[in-house]
């Protein structure tokens, strides 16, 4: 049965990639880019070409925004009751589930992540879609206001056309986090996936068509950031924008949207810390943090990349961390023993190695040397070994986002020093506190400056619990919480003097 399933998804995958160059999805139709340009997508585990994809230019972006506008005005999507839209969205979630194995293989091939991690991403997409679909049916879209001598209420309407720009590290999962609340609220969307990893989003477009979602409600325009991304961000036909990626590009997108007075949500990078007190179970804490920093080869915005350890256990902790990191099994996505795949691109390899070099030049000690490594039979792949650095909190590798399997060890003597070290970061996405003392855990968790504090765990995502960044890590309310749904609805007041 399992192998039958495997053969089915291998065939579906072959057929999907066989259609290369893959086209844009605009107004429910597959179409080439108007200028006929394409770009290459690589398998990072091999460093070899996986597919060619049509590269959306400004004219294609404009066509996608127009198609989304037309669908918003004419398809009936925006005016459907939430439970009517819910039929389509649950159908889409069903299709994602029934194509889970194919989608997970696409994601693994495209990003390099081990298959079980990709399966989790795909399942998370459906869960997000169902969460917002259910929520949309159980919240009030009209609220009476009790004021003297007036009949008054507020009513909520969808915005219109929402643009989405996504990064390459969790392509499918992040599309789910982004578009689910927007669609459930009755908006139409234009999605610009990252040029490194556009494949699963294109497969989603197929499923949207099969689910019967009206043409133009979901549009997918793969393309390069400086061209397709920039054209989408500055398009005056947008009503809302959501960007997930680096703070540098986030600023550009926010500036472009600002010129058109388009509201924007930004989900940006991070330099998360784990504060480890002296009373933890050392083995279990080290194991969980190693898993967190090697998840997706460390290319996770919220992961714990600063390990802030109590002085009394620092040496033991550091030794266990080195021993455990050395055991991490690096390999290709389809090897069931693989714990960590390659980085996404040669550019990302250069970034990680560059930080190792600069960190050491600035005086950091390499407790574990990183560097390039090879996987037998996959010599062209973008593999690096995990590394551990230690030293001053002012070191460049302790301050900036490396986005690779490289934690930076720091030591503290008391609670207030730990909080001070963590809060010196200009980022503010997610931190964690590790201790058996829950009073201390609650106290410290509430004092850490970030959108999210986790206790005795790292990388915790729960539908219904908001996930947002502050400072350099983002603005605009975040994702995953119930309020995100309302971010995609405008509120209007209606009043009649009595
Ligand atoms: P990036 O900012 O380089 O690119 C993100 C997207 O923006 C891509 O689709 C890219 O094509 C596009 N883009 C690039 N230049 C553009 C421009 N001038 N105008 C418009 N769009 C443009 O980020 P990345 O390297 O793909 O992703 C890594 C970053 O994303 C890290 O900083 C990471 O922490 C962050 N991230 C944040 C979250 C979150 O939820 N907070 C989630 C995942 C990743």
Short mmCIF file of C-alpha atoms and ligand atoms in Angstrom, two decimals:
data_model
loop_
_atom_site.label_atom_id
_atom_site.label_comp_id
_atom_site.label_asym_id
_atom_site.label_seq_id
_atom_site.Cartn_x
_atom_site.Cartn_y
_atom_site.Cartn_z
CA UNK A 1 0.00 0.00 0.00
CA UNK A 2 2.78 2.40 1.02
CA UNK A 3 4.80 1.64 -2.09
CA UNK A 4 1.68 2.02 -4.30
CA UNK A 5 1.25 5.46 -2.76
CA UNK A 6 4.95 6.17 -3.39
CA UNK A 7 4.67 5.16 -7.06
CA UNK A 8 1.56 7.32 -7.50
CA UNK A 9 3.24 10.42 -6.14
CA UNK A 10 6.48 9.74 -8.04
CA UNK A 11 4.42 9.61 -11.25
CA UNK A 12 2.52 12.78 -10.35
CA UNK A 13 5.83 14.49 -9.60
CA UNK A 14 7.35 13.39 -12.90
CA UNK A 15 4.31 14.62 -14.80
CA UNK A 16 4.39 17.98 -12.96
CA UNK A 17 8.10 18.60 -13.56
CA UNK A 18 7.72 17.26 -17.12
CA UNK A 19 5.62 20.34 -17.94
CA UNK A 20 8.76 22.51 -17.49
CA UNK A 21 9.01 25.39 -18.23
CA UNK A 22 6.21 25.81 -15.70
CA UNK A 23 3.87 28.67 -16.46
CA UNK A 24 2.27 31.49 -14.54
CA UNK A 25 -1.26 31.04 -13.18
CA UNK A 26 -3.34 34.14 -13.93
CA UNK A 27 -7.14 34.38 -13.96
CA UNK A 28 -7.45 30.59 -13.74
CA UNK A 29 -5.32 30.05 -16.87
CA UNK A 30 -1.77 28.80 -17.30
CA UNK A 31 0.17 31.28 -19.37
CA UNK A 32 3.78 31.96 -20.34
CA UNK A 33 5.40 35.21 -19.27
CA UNK A 34 4.67 37.90 -21.88
CA UNK A 35 8.37 38.45 -22.54
CA UNK A 36 9.02 34.70 -22.73
CA UNK A 37 11.70 34.82 -20.02
CA UNK A 38 12.30 31.84 -17.73
CA UNK A 39 14.55 31.12 -14.77
CA UNK A 40 16.09 27.92 -13.48
CA UNK A 41 15.11 26.20 -10.25
CA UNK A 42 17.71 23.92 -8.67
CA UNK A 43 17.59 20.85 -6.46
CA UNK A 44 19.86 22.07 -3.64
CA UNK A 45 20.65 18.50 -2.61
CA UNK A 46 22.29 17.91 -6.01
CA UNK A 47 23.05 21.44 -7.13
CA UNK A 48 21.38 20.44 -10.40
CA UNK A 49 18.51 21.84 -12.45
CA UNK A 50 15.08 20.69 -11.36
CA UNK A 51 12.84 22.75 -13.63
CA UNK A 52 12.55 25.99 -15.55
CA UNK A 53 9.85 28.42 -14.54
CA UNK A 54 8.36 31.38 -16.41
CA UNK A 55 9.62 34.65 -14.99
CA UNK A 56 6.82 37.17 -14.46
CA UNK A 57 7.58 40.67 -15.69
CA UNK A 58 5.78 43.89 -14.85
CA UNK A 59 3.14 43.27 -17.52
CA UNK A 60 2.36 39.80 -16.09
CA UNK A 61 2.13 41.21 -12.58
CA UNK A 62 -0.31 43.80 -13.87
CA UNK A 63 -2.38 41.08 -15.59
CA UNK A 64 -2.50 39.09 -12.34
CA UNK A 65 -3.63 42.10 -10.29
CA UNK A 66 -6.31 42.87 -12.90
CA UNK A 67 -7.50 39.25 -12.87
CA UNK A 68 -7.70 39.34 -9.08
CA UNK A 69 -9.65 42.64 -9.24
CA UNK A 70 -12.06 41.19 -11.79
CA UNK A 71 -12.60 38.11 -9.61
CA UNK A 72 -13.16 40.27 -6.57
CA UNK A 73 -15.80 42.34 -8.36
CA UNK A 74 -17.47 39.77 -10.59
CA UNK A 75 -16.92 36.17 -9.46
CA UNK A 76 -19.19 36.35 -6.43
CA UNK A 77 -16.33 35.24 -4.14
CA UNK A 78 -16.36 38.43 -2.08
CA UNK A 79 -20.12 38.34 -1.60
CA UNK A 80 -20.45 34.67 -0.68
CA UNK A 81 -21.40 33.88 2.89
CA UNK A 82 -18.38 32.53 4.82
CA UNK A 83 -19.86 29.03 4.87
CA UNK A 84 -20.25 29.06 1.07
CA UNK A 85 -16.59 30.05 0.61
CA UNK A 86 -15.80 27.46 3.24
CA UNK A 87 -17.03 24.70 0.94
CA UNK A 88 -14.33 25.65 -1.61
CA UNK A 89 -11.62 26.19 0.99
CA UNK A 90 -12.29 22.88 2.75
CA UNK A 91 -12.24 21.22 -0.67
CA UNK A 92 -8.85 22.79 -1.33
CA UNK A 93 -7.60 21.57 2.07
CA UNK A 94 -8.94 18.08 1.22
CA UNK A 95 -7.07 18.12 -2.10
CA UNK A 96 -3.85 19.24 -0.41
CA UNK A 97 -4.24 16.30 1.96
CA UNK A 98 -4.90 13.80 -0.81
CA UNK A 99 -1.85 15.13 -2.73
CA UNK A 100 0.26 15.34 0.41
CA UNK A 101 2.91 12.87 -0.71
CA UNK A 102 3.42 14.57 -4.07
CA UNK A 103 3.50 18.02 -2.51
CA UNK A 104 5.96 16.88 0.17
CA UNK A 105 8.29 15.45 -2.48
CA UNK A 106 8.13 18.70 -4.45
CA UNK A 107 8.91 20.68 -1.31
CA UNK A 108 11.79 18.39 -0.31
CA UNK A 109 13.31 18.54 -3.78
CA UNK A 110 12.93 22.29 -4.03
CA UNK A 111 14.08 23.31 -0.52
CA UNK A 112 16.30 20.33 0.32
CA UNK A 113 14.45 19.48 3.54
CA UNK A 114 14.03 15.88 4.74
CA UNK A 115 10.74 14.32 3.62
CA UNK A 116 9.18 14.00 7.09
CA UNK A 117 9.72 17.74 7.67
CA UNK A 118 8.10 18.55 4.33
CA UNK A 119 5.12 16.33 5.16
CA UNK A 120 4.65 18.36 8.35
CA UNK A 121 4.68 21.59 6.33
CA UNK A 122 1.98 20.31 3.98
CA UNK A 123 -0.21 19.12 6.85
CA UNK A 124 0.23 22.48 8.51
CA UNK A 125 -1.08 24.22 5.37
CA UNK A 126 -4.37 22.29 5.48
CA UNK A 127 -4.71 22.88 9.21
CA UNK A 128 -4.25 26.64 8.68
CA UNK A 129 -6.78 26.72 5.85
CA UNK A 130 -9.33 24.85 7.96
CA UNK A 131 -8.65 27.00 11.06
CA UNK A 132 -9.44 30.28 9.27
CA UNK A 133 -12.31 28.78 7.33
CA UNK A 134 -13.95 27.63 10.57
CA UNK A 135 -13.17 30.92 12.29
CA UNK A 136 -14.80 32.91 9.49
CA UNK A 137 -18.04 31.07 10.17
CA UNK A 138 -18.04 31.70 13.89
CA UNK A 139 -17.24 35.38 14.23
CA UNK A 140 -19.54 38.36 13.84
CA UNK A 141 -19.17 40.41 10.67
CA UNK A 142 -21.68 42.94 11.98
CA UNK A 143 -21.59 44.42 15.51
CA UNK A 144 -24.29 46.67 16.97
CA UNK A 145 -23.06 49.74 18.88
CA UNK A 146 -25.05 50.93 21.86
CA UNK A 147 -25.19 54.76 21.67
CA UNK A 148 -27.93 57.18 22.67
CA UNK A 149 -30.41 58.44 20.07
CA UNK A 150 -28.79 56.57 17.18
CA UNK A 151 -29.11 53.24 15.51
CA UNK A 152 -25.49 52.24 14.84
CA UNK A 153 -23.40 49.25 13.93
CA UNK A 154 -20.17 48.25 12.23
CA UNK A 155 -19.95 45.93 9.29
CA UNK A 156 -16.81 44.24 7.97
CA UNK A 157 -15.99 43.83 4.29
CA UNK A 158 -13.03 42.18 2.56
CA UNK A 159 -10.34 44.58 1.32
CA UNK A 160 -10.12 43.47 -2.29
CA UNK A 161 -6.88 42.37 -3.95
CA UNK A 162 -4.17 41.23 -1.54
CA UNK A 163 -0.57 40.83 -2.71
CA UNK A 164 1.71 38.25 -1.07
CA UNK A 165 5.47 37.92 -1.36
CA UNK A 166 7.07 34.86 0.27
CA UNK A 167 10.61 33.66 1.10
CA UNK A 168 12.15 30.31 0.18
CA UNK A 169 12.51 28.54 3.52
CA UNK A 170 8.95 27.27 4.16
CA UNK A 171 7.25 28.00 0.83
CA UNK A 172 4.08 25.94 1.19
CA UNK A 173 3.52 26.38 4.92
CA UNK A 174 3.95 30.17 4.67
CA UNK A 175 1.55 30.43 1.74
CA UNK A 176 -0.97 28.70 4.01
CA UNK A 177 -0.29 31.11 6.89
CA UNK A 178 -0.60 34.06 4.54
CA UNK A 179 -3.48 33.45 2.17
CA UNK A 180 -5.85 31.39 4.38
CA UNK A 181 -7.22 34.32 6.42
CA UNK A 182 -7.33 36.55 3.33
CA UNK A 183 -9.33 34.03 1.29
CA UNK A 184 -11.63 33.06 4.16
CA UNK A 185 -12.46 36.77 4.54
CA UNK A 186 -13.44 37.02 0.84
CA UNK A 187 -10.37 38.69 -0.66
CA UNK A 188 -8.62 37.62 -3.85
CA UNK A 189 -4.86 37.06 -3.90
CA UNK A 190 -1.77 37.46 -6.06
CA UNK A 191 1.13 35.34 -4.82
CA UNK A 192 4.80 35.94 -5.71
CA UNK A 193 6.72 32.91 -4.41
CA UNK A 194 10.50 33.05 -3.91
CA UNK A 195 12.50 32.40 -7.09
CA UNK A 196 14.50 29.65 -5.35
CA UNK A 197 11.43 27.62 -4.39
CA UNK A 198 8.29 28.36 -6.44
CA UNK A 199 7.24 24.78 -7.24
CA UNK A 200 4.82 23.79 -4.47
CA UNK A 201 2.94 27.10 -4.89
CA UNK A 202 2.47 26.32 -8.59
CA UNK A 203 1.16 22.88 -7.66
CA UNK A 204 -1.26 24.59 -5.27
CA UNK A 205 -2.62 26.59 -8.21
CA UNK A 206 -3.52 23.30 -9.94
CA UNK A 207 -5.38 22.16 -6.84
CA UNK A 208 -7.19 25.49 -6.56
CA UNK A 209 -8.48 24.98 -10.11
CA UNK A 210 -9.53 21.42 -9.29
CA UNK A 211 -11.30 22.63 -6.13
CA UNK A 212 -13.44 24.90 -8.35
CA UNK A 213 -12.28 28.12 -6.72
CA UNK A 214 -13.42 30.83 -9.15
CA UNK A 215 -10.85 31.94 -11.73
CA UNK A 216 -8.78 34.90 -10.60
CA UNK A 217 -9.32 34.36 -6.86
CA UNK A 218 -5.84 32.80 -6.58
CA UNK A 219 -3.07 33.95 -8.96
CA UNK A 220 0.54 32.76 -8.85
CA UNK A 221 3.31 34.77 -10.51
CA UNK A 222 6.78 33.33 -9.90
CA UNK A 223 9.56 35.74 -10.73
CA UNK A 224 12.62 37.51 -9.46
CA UNK A 225 12.44 39.77 -6.45
CA UNK A 226 13.81 42.95 -8.02
CA UNK A 227 11.40 42.69 -10.95
CA UNK A 228 8.22 40.69 -10.20
CA UNK A 229 8.37 41.33 -6.44
CA UNK A 230 9.04 45.03 -6.82
CA UNK A 231 6.32 45.39 -9.50
CA UNK A 232 3.78 43.74 -7.22
CA UNK A 233 4.76 45.83 -4.19
CA UNK A 234 4.33 49.11 -6.08
CA UNK A 235 1.17 48.14 -7.97
CA UNK A 236 -1.52 50.72 -7.32
CA UNK A 237 -4.26 48.10 -7.85
CA UNK A 238 -3.51 46.37 -4.57
CA UNK A 239 -5.68 46.91 -1.51
CA UNK A 240 -3.42 45.09 0.95
CA UNK A 241 0.05 43.65 0.99
CA UNK A 242 1.75 40.97 3.03
CA UNK A 243 5.48 40.40 2.85
CA UNK A 244 7.52 37.65 4.52
CA UNK A 245 11.30 37.82 4.19
CA UNK A 246 14.30 39.88 5.23
CA UNK A 247 14.06 43.27 6.96
CA UNK A 248 16.07 44.85 4.11
CA UNK A 249 13.52 43.88 1.45
CA UNK A 250 10.64 44.40 3.89
CA UNK A 251 11.61 48.07 4.09
CA UNK A 252 11.55 48.39 0.28
CA UNK A 253 8.15 46.74 0.07
CA UNK A 254 6.74 48.92 2.87
CA UNK A 255 8.09 52.06 1.16
CA UNK A 256 6.49 51.11 -2.15
CA UNK A 257 3.17 50.33 -0.46
CA UNK A 258 3.38 53.53 1.55
CA UNK A 259 3.45 55.56 -1.65
CA UNK A 260 0.10 54.04 -2.65
CA UNK A 261 -1.24 54.15 0.93
CA UNK A 262 -1.65 50.37 0.85
CA UNK A 263 -1.63 48.73 4.29
CA UNK A 264 1.17 46.22 4.68
CA UNK A 265 1.96 43.34 7.01
CA UNK A 266 5.62 42.43 7.45
CA UNK A 267 6.89 39.10 8.83
CA UNK A 268 10.68 39.48 8.95
CA UNK A 269 13.88 37.89 10.19
CA UNK A 270 15.06 37.12 13.71
CA UNK A 271 17.95 36.34 16.01
CA UNK A 272 16.11 34.29 18.61
CA UNK A 273 17.64 33.38 21.95
CA UNK A 274 17.21 30.43 24.29
CA UNK A 275 17.88 31.28 27.95
CA UNK A 276 19.05 28.13 29.72
CA UNK A 277 19.00 28.15 33.53
CA UNK A 278 21.10 25.89 35.77
CA UNK A 279 18.26 23.52 36.73
CA UNK A 280 17.47 22.06 33.29
CA UNK A 281 17.79 18.45 32.19
CA UNK A 282 20.97 18.99 30.21
CA UNK A 283 20.67 16.14 27.70
CA UNK A 284 17.08 16.83 26.80
CA UNK A 285 17.61 20.61 26.50
CA UNK A 286 20.69 20.22 24.32
CA UNK A 287 18.88 17.70 22.14
CA UNK A 288 15.86 19.97 21.63
CA UNK A 289 17.99 23.01 20.85
CA UNK A 290 20.16 21.09 18.39
CA UNK A 291 16.99 19.95 16.66
CA UNK A 292 15.75 23.56 16.58
CA UNK A 293 18.94 24.98 15.04
CA UNK A 294 19.31 22.18 12.49
CA UNK A 295 15.63 22.19 11.47
CA UNK A 296 15.58 23.17 7.79
CA UNK A 297 19.39 23.46 8.09
CA UNK A 298 18.95 26.42 10.45
CA UNK A 299 17.08 28.44 7.81
CA UNK A 300 14.23 29.27 10.20
CA UNK A 301 13.39 32.88 11.04
CA UNK A 302 12.43 32.22 14.66
CA UNK A 303 14.93 29.56 15.60
CA UNK A 304 17.19 29.83 18.67
CA UNK A 305 20.48 31.01 17.25
CA UNK A 306 21.79 32.50 20.52
CA UNK A 307 22.11 30.03 23.38
CA UNK A 308 22.40 32.08 26.57
CA UNK A 309 23.59 29.63 29.24
CA UNK A 310 23.97 29.99 33.03
CA UNK A 311 27.62 30.26 34.02
CA UNK A 312 27.43 27.28 36.42
CA UNK A 313 26.53 24.78 33.66
CA UNK A 314 28.15 26.57 30.70
CA UNK A 315 31.13 24.21 30.22
CA UNK A 316 29.09 21.02 30.51
CA UNK A 317 26.38 22.42 28.25
CA UNK A 318 28.91 23.49 25.62
CA UNK A 319 30.56 20.06 25.60
CA UNK A 320 27.24 18.20 25.23
CA UNK A 321 26.18 20.58 22.49
CA UNK A 322 29.40 19.94 20.56
CA UNK A 323 28.99 16.16 20.96
CA UNK A 324 25.33 16.22 19.88
CA UNK A 325 25.92 18.56 16.92
CA UNK A 326 28.65 16.24 15.63
CA UNK A 327 26.08 13.42 15.48
CA UNK A 328 23.63 15.31 13.22
CA UNK A 329 23.16 13.19 10.11
CA UNK A 330 23.48 15.26 6.96
CA UNK A 331 22.01 13.87 3.77
CA UNK A 332 19.63 13.98 0.83
CA UNK A 333 15.93 14.52 1.49
CA UNK A 334 14.83 10.98 0.59
CA UNK A 335 17.25 9.21 2.95
CA UNK A 336 15.17 8.32 6.03
CA UNK A 337 18.25 8.73 8.24
CA UNK A 338 18.75 12.37 7.19
CA UNK A 339 18.27 14.89 10.01
CA UNK A 340 19.59 17.90 8.11
CA UNK A 341 19.57 18.59 4.39
CA UNK A 342 21.59 21.12 2.37
CA UNK A 343 21.27 24.90 2.43
CA UNK A 344 18.97 26.23 -0.25
CA UNK A 345 21.57 27.72 -2.61
CA UNK A 346 25.24 28.44 -3.17
CA UNK A 347 24.45 32.04 -2.19
CA UNK A 348 23.23 30.82 1.19
CA UNK A 349 26.38 28.66 1.60
CA UNK A 350 28.51 31.76 1.00
CA UNK A 351 26.45 33.71 3.54
CA UNK A 352 26.86 31.08 6.30
CA UNK A 353 30.58 30.53 5.65
CA UNK A 354 31.07 34.30 5.50
CA UNK A 355 29.55 34.72 8.98
CA UNK A 356 31.76 31.93 10.37
CA UNK A 357 34.81 33.68 9.01
CA UNK A 358 33.82 37.17 10.13
CA UNK A 359 32.73 35.92 13.54
CA UNK A 360 36.12 34.29 14.14
CA UNK A 361 37.97 37.34 12.80
CA UNK A 362 36.12 39.39 15.42
CA UNK A 363 37.31 37.03 18.18
CA UNK A 364 34.62 34.32 18.42
CA UNK A 365 35.85 30.86 19.35
CA UNK A 366 34.71 28.01 17.08
CA UNK A 367 33.75 25.29 19.58
CA UNK A 368 32.77 23.24 16.56
CA UNK A 369 34.21 24.03 13.15
CA UNK A 370 31.62 24.24 10.42
CA UNK A 371 32.43 24.42 6.74
CA UNK A 372 31.38 22.70 3.57
CA UNK A 373 30.81 18.99 3.44
CA UNK A 374 29.93 16.43 0.78
CA UNK A 375 27.26 13.76 0.72
CA UNK A 376 28.40 10.69 -1.24
CA UNK A 377 26.76 10.58 -4.66
CA UNK A 378 25.45 14.16 -4.25
CA UNK A 379 28.72 16.03 -4.58
CA UNK A 380 27.16 19.11 -6.22
CA UNK A 381 24.77 19.70 -3.27
CA UNK A 382 24.93 22.76 -1.02
CA UNK A 383 25.80 20.93 2.22
CA UNK A 384 27.46 22.51 5.26
CA UNK A 385 28.36 21.06 8.65
CA UNK A 386 26.79 22.55 11.78
CA UNK A 387 29.10 24.86 13.71
CA UNK A 388 29.08 26.35 17.21
CA UNK A 389 30.59 29.75 18.00
CA UNK A 390 31.13 31.33 21.42
CA UNK A 391 32.26 34.70 22.69
CA UNK A 392 31.02 38.24 23.09
CA UNK A 393 27.41 39.36 22.55
CA UNK A 394 28.84 42.17 20.39
CA UNK A 395 30.30 39.72 17.86
CA UNK A 396 28.80 40.04 14.38
CA UNK A 397 27.74 36.37 14.45
CA UNK A 398 25.92 36.96 17.75
CA UNK A 399 24.12 40.05 16.45
CA UNK A 400 23.14 39.34 12.85
CA UNK A 401 20.89 36.69 11.35
CA UNK A 402 23.10 33.95 9.85
CA UNK A 403 20.24 31.70 8.71
CA UNK A 404 22.20 28.47 8.96
CA UNK A 405 23.04 25.72 11.50
CA UNK A 406 25.22 27.97 13.66
CA UNK A 407 24.28 28.77 17.29
CA UNK A 408 26.28 31.36 19.23
CA UNK A 409 26.93 30.52 22.89
CA UNK A 410 26.82 33.29 25.50
CA UNK A 411 26.99 33.04 29.29
CA UNK A 412 25.09 34.83 32.06
CA UNK A 413 25.31 34.96 35.86
CA UNK A 414 21.84 36.10 36.91
CA UNK A 415 18.34 36.50 35.55
CA UNK A 416 18.57 40.21 34.82
CA UNK A 417 21.84 39.77 32.91
CA UNK A 418 20.21 37.05 30.76
CA UNK A 419 17.24 39.31 29.98
CA UNK A 420 19.59 42.18 29.15
CA UNK A 421 21.64 40.03 26.73
CA UNK A 422 18.54 38.79 24.93
CA UNK A 423 16.91 42.21 24.69
CA UNK A 424 19.98 43.89 23.19
CA UNK A 425 19.03 42.43 19.80
CA UNK A 426 17.40 44.78 17.30
CA UNK A 427 15.24 41.83 16.22
CA UNK A 428 12.22 40.66 18.19
CA UNK A 429 10.68 37.51 16.80
CA UNK A 430 10.92 34.58 19.25
CA UNK A 431 12.86 33.54 22.33
CA UNK A 432 12.60 30.65 24.77
CA UNK A 433 13.24 30.11 28.48
CA UNK A 434 14.44 26.75 29.80
CA UNK A 435 14.01 25.98 33.52
CA UNK A 436 12.13 23.65 35.90
CA UNK A 437 11.03 26.69 37.90
CA UNK A 438 7.78 27.76 36.27
CA UNK A 439 7.49 30.99 38.26
CA UNK A 440 10.85 32.05 36.91
CA UNK A 441 9.91 30.83 33.43
CA UNK A 442 6.74 32.94 33.37
CA UNK A 443 8.54 36.00 34.73
CA UNK A 444 11.39 35.85 32.24
CA UNK A 445 9.14 34.89 29.30
CA UNK A 446 7.11 38.04 29.82
CA UNK A 447 10.21 40.27 30.02
CA UNK A 448 11.90 39.10 26.81
CA UNK A 449 11.44 41.66 24.05
CA UNK A 450 9.86 39.80 21.12
CA UNK A 451 6.50 38.83 19.68
CA UNK A 452 6.78 35.30 21.04
CA UNK A 453 8.22 33.66 24.17
CA UNK A 454 8.24 29.88 24.49
CA UNK A 455 8.82 27.86 27.67
CA UNK A 456 10.92 24.67 27.63
CA UNK A 457 10.48 24.36 23.87
CA UNK A 458 11.46 26.26 20.74
CA UNK A 459 9.63 26.67 17.41
CA UNK A 460 6.09 26.25 18.74
CA UNK A 461 3.27 27.07 16.32
CA UNK A 462 -0.35 26.68 17.34
CA UNK A 463 -3.33 27.80 15.29
CA UNK A 464 -5.12 30.35 17.45
CA UNK A 465 -1.93 31.62 19.15
CA UNK A 466 -0.62 34.76 17.41
CA UNK A 467 2.85 34.59 15.91
CA UNK A 468 4.31 38.02 15.20
CA UNK A 469 7.55 39.97 15.28
CA UNK A 470 8.37 43.35 16.78
CA UNK A 471 11.17 45.84 15.95
CA UNK A 472 13.26 44.52 13.01
CA UNK A 473 11.22 41.30 12.98
CA UNK A 474 7.99 42.73 11.67
CA UNK A 475 4.87 44.81 12.01
CA UNK A 476 1.23 44.61 11.20
CA UNK A 477 -0.14 42.02 13.58
CA UNK A 478 1.52 38.77 12.53
CA UNK A 479 -0.12 35.50 11.58
CA UNK A 480 -1.83 32.41 13.03
CA UNK A 481 -3.99 34.23 15.59
CA UNK A 482 -7.72 34.98 15.35
CA UNK A 483 -7.00 38.70 14.86
CA UNK A 484 -5.14 37.95 11.63
CA UNK A 485 -8.52 37.15 10.11
CA UNK A 486 -9.74 40.66 10.93
CA UNK A 487 -6.58 42.13 9.35
CA UNK A 488 -8.14 41.15 6.02
CA UNK A 489 -11.47 42.91 6.67
CA UNK A 490 -12.17 46.64 6.63
CA UNK A 491 -14.56 47.95 9.19
CA UNK A 492 -17.28 50.39 8.23
CA UNK A 493 -19.66 52.12 10.60
CA UNK A 494 -23.30 52.67 9.69
CA UNK A 495 -25.37 55.14 11.69
CA UNK A 496 -28.91 56.57 11.67
CA UNK A 497 -30.02 59.36 14.00
CA UNK A 498 -33.24 58.35 15.76
P1 LIG B 1 14.30 38.07 0.91
O1 LIG B 1 13.83 39.25 1.65
O2 LIG B 1 15.57 38.13 0.19
O3 LIG B 1 13.20 37.62 -0.16
C1 LIG B 1 11.86 37.39 0.20
C2 LIG B 1 10.98 37.58 -1.02
O4 LIG B 1 11.10 38.93 -1.44
C3 LIG B 1 11.35 36.71 -2.21
O5 LIG B 1 10.17 36.27 -2.85
C4 LIG B 1 12.10 37.68 -3.12
O6 LIG B 1 12.02 37.34 -4.48
C5 LIG B 1 11.34 38.97 -2.85
N1 LIG B 1 12.11 40.19 -3.16
C6 LIG B 1 13.46 40.35 -3.23
N2 LIG B 1 13.75 41.62 -3.57
C7 LIG B 1 12.58 42.28 -3.70
C8 LIG B 1 12.23 43.62 -3.99
N3 LIG B 1 13.16 44.54 -4.26
N4 LIG B 1 10.91 43.96 -4.00
C9 LIG B 1 9.96 43.04 -3.72
N5 LIG B 1 10.23 41.74 -3.44
C10 LIG B 1 11.53 41.37 -3.42
O7 LIG B 1 14.29 36.87 2.00
P2 LIG B 1 14.70 35.35 1.78
O8 LIG B 1 16.18 35.26 1.68
O9 LIG B 1 13.86 34.74 0.72
O10 LIG B 1 14.18 34.72 3.16
C11 LIG B 1 14.90 34.76 4.33
C12 LIG B 1 14.38 35.85 5.24
O11 LIG B 1 13.00 35.68 5.51
C13 LIG B 1 15.06 35.77 6.60
O12 LIG B 1 15.35 37.06 7.07
C14 LIG B 1 14.00 35.10 7.46
O13 LIG B 1 14.17 35.30 8.84
C15 LIG B 1 12.75 35.71 6.92
N6 LIG B 1 11.55 34.92 7.25
C16 LIG B 1 10.65 35.43 8.16
C17 LIG B 1 9.52 34.68 8.52
C18 LIG B 1 8.50 35.18 9.53
O14 LIG B 1 7.43 34.59 9.64
N7 LIG B 1 8.79 36.23 10.31
C19 LIG B 1 9.32 33.42 7.94
C20 LIG B 1 10.27 32.95 7.04
C21 LIG B 1 11.38 33.72 6.69
#
